[in-house]
Amino acid sequence: MRFFLKKTASIFWFRQDLRLNDNPGLIEAVKHGSIIPIYILDDKNSKEHKMGAASRLWLHYSLTQLNEQLGSPLIIAKGEPEEILTNICTQEVISKVFWNRVYEPWCIKRDKRIKENLTKQNIEVKSFNSSLLWEPWDVLKGDGTPYKVFTPYFRRGCLSAPFPRRPLSKPEKIIFYKTDNLIKSSINDLNLLPNHKWKDKLLVNWKIGEKEAISRLTEFIDFELDDYKEGRNFPTKKNVSRLSPYLHWGEISPNTVWYAVKDRMDLGIGNTKDSDHFLSEIGWREFSYTLLFYFPELPKENLQKRFNKFPWKFDEKKLLAWKKGMTGYPIVDAGMRELWSTGYMHNRLRMIVGSFLVKNLLIHWHEGEKWFWDCLLDADLANNSASWQWIAGCGADAAPYFRIFNPITQGLKFDSEGVYIRKFIPEIANLPNKYIFNPWEAPKDVLEKANVRLGENYPNPIIDLKSSREEALLAFSKLKTLEI
Ligand SMILES: Cc1cc2nc3c(=O)[nH]c(=O)nc-3n(C[C@H](O)[C@H](O)[C@H](O)COP(=O)(O)OP(=O)(O)OC[C@H]3O[C@@H](n4cnc5c(N)ncnc54)[C@H](O)[C@@H]3O)c2cc1C
């Protein structure tokens, strides 16, 4: 890659597409001559959807990797994108701006405004799809309205829609526009890294960037995909892809993932049931984006309006116990500690801890959504809000209100030897399997032998499962009778 001056330059604005392969906007920009690649941190327009701490951490390293891949020409800026882009265009006589679309409601609003205003100044703006297999308007019901139920959306809608685009190769050559006038901030100037030790713990578990995303996909397909359908339920099995942060930041495209699996299936390699199931999970991601697009209030408002009358309780002490993994229910606490110490939580655990928060503690799903938003490396507005609404029962295609996960039976079923619990809760690691899910039922001598002092080095349960379940069922059943 070489730098030289060219008058036909355009700007390529990187957003949630931090990769070179299968990047339609970048490929198009490069066709028009030299480019100015830019990333702009926009904390002003994002308002209440401002990136959480874990996302910022990921972004720091993702930008670092991307800049290295490009040969260090990435312009880094912070502030109002419209102002920044307009200034560069005017200063450098640039007449084209390219980007890939982002579907968060605040981005759609902002990008529409930027496009209108730049167009008025004779600057051409072109946007592309780089992060979805089917954009929300590609898959609609016969009457032109969006699907609200996953199975028909995916089976009838997506699978009979035109095939998704095949992944594109990275540009053979990128010429960078060279000038001394551009912003000279560095990635460090964005102050994305938290200044506490938490970040070092998270980084142990992840390698960030496009190259890592591709090798994660390859390893998953070669060694972990077969048995996905069953194995994905067990937090200690290596059958989930852990691709979610890479997909969120666009270090890999869903098209690359989709065709890597589909082509292997078409060649008759691997178990069809596992590949199919994995593709349907990618379909859930698409579905969440469709919901967010057509119901932009998804992150804040119950899709089923009758839930506006739900008698949520706010109990700060219990919420804090949940966040810290100190509820006294080992499987819940292990999940919450996995989140805090790795920036990730296995999907089975997301469902267990989510159900515990909204159905046993009766705490509003907003609190869970906010905590996940801050702590997850894969925090994603569409997936997070759609999933929390699903858990709470107030979403489009939600878990029925009476589906309350029992933390003890969930533990017995999906962590039967207590391996996951012991990994994240060393205080109770010496308990025998019989009491690892329910330490409060262990006889005194068993607790003593395991060095577990309930109420001292591990909490007593903060709530009674039976009565809290009954209370939730009663509250939920009252909602049934309400008019929507
Ligand atoms: C309460 C709650 C909150 C969640 N918050 C997020 C979030 O902020 N970001 C996020 O990416 N996922 C979220 N999920 C969905 C799911 O838990 C994660 O996508 C998954 O655990 C990521 O791990 P993986 O990549 O190993 O998944 P895999 O099982 O390997 O799945 C592959 C990919 O499919 C997509 N996917 C899988 N399951 C779902 C699902 N249920 N909904 C939407 N997409 C899915 C993801 O992009 C994932 O990377 C949430 C789920 C729950 C129950």
Coordinates of N, CA and C in Angstrom, one line a residue, residues 224-240 273-274 277 346 348 414:
E224 N -15.5 -27.6 16.2 CA -16.5 -27.4 17.2 C -17.9 -27.4 16.7
L225 N -18.1 -27.2 15.4 CA -19.5 -27.1 14.9 C -20.3 -28.4 15.0
D226 N -19.6 -29.6 14.7 CA -20.3 -30.8 14.8 C -20.7 -31.0 16.2
D227 N -21.9 -31.3 16.5 CA -22.5 -31.4 17.9 C -22.9 -30.0 18.4
Y228 N -23.0 -29.0 17.5 CA -23.4 -27.7 18.0 C -24.8 -27.7 18.6
K229 N -25.8 -28.4 17.9 CA -27.2 -28.4 18.3 C -27.3 -28.8 19.8
E230 N -26.7 -29.8 20.2 CA -26.7 -30.3 21.6 C -25.7 -29.5 22.4
G231 N -24.5 -29.5 21.9 CA -23.4 -28.9 22.7 C -23.6 -27.5 23.1
R232 N -24.3 -26.7 22.3 CA -24.4 -25.3 22.5 C -25.1 -25.0 23.9
N233 N -25.8 -26.0 24.4 CA -26.5 -25.8 25.7 C -25.6 -25.9 26.9
F234 N -24.4 -26.4 26.7 CA -23.6 -26.7 27.9 C -22.4 -25.8 28.0
P235 N -22.4 -25.0 29.0 CA -21.3 -23.9 29.1 C -19.9 -24.4 29.1
T236 N -19.7 -25.7 29.5 CA -18.3 -26.1 29.5 C -17.9 -26.8 28.2
K237 N -18.8 -27.0 27.3 CA -18.5 -27.7 26.0 C -18.0 -26.6 25.1
K238 N -17.1 -27.1 24.2 CA -16.6 -26.1 23.2 C -17.4 -26.1 21.9
N239 N -18.7 -25.9 22.0 CA -19.5 -26.0 20.8 C -20.1 -24.7 20.4
V240 N -19.8 -23.6 21.0 CA -20.3 -22.3 20.5 C -19.1 -21.6 19.9
K273 N -27.7 -31.4 10.7 CA -28.5 -30.8 11.8 C -27.8 -29.7 12.6
D274 N -26.5 -29.9 12.8 CA -25.7 -29.0 13.5 C -25.4 -27.7 12.7
H277 N -28.7 -25.8 12.5 CA -29.0 -25.1 13.7 C -28.1 -23.8 13.9
H346 N -22.0 -17.3 28.3 CA -22.6 -18.3 27.5 C -24.1 -18.1 27.3
R348 N -26.7 -20.0 27.3 CA -27.6 -20.7 28.3 C -27.6 -19.9 29.6
F414 N -27.4 -28.8 32.8 CA -26.4 -28.3 31.9 C -25.0 -28.1 32.5

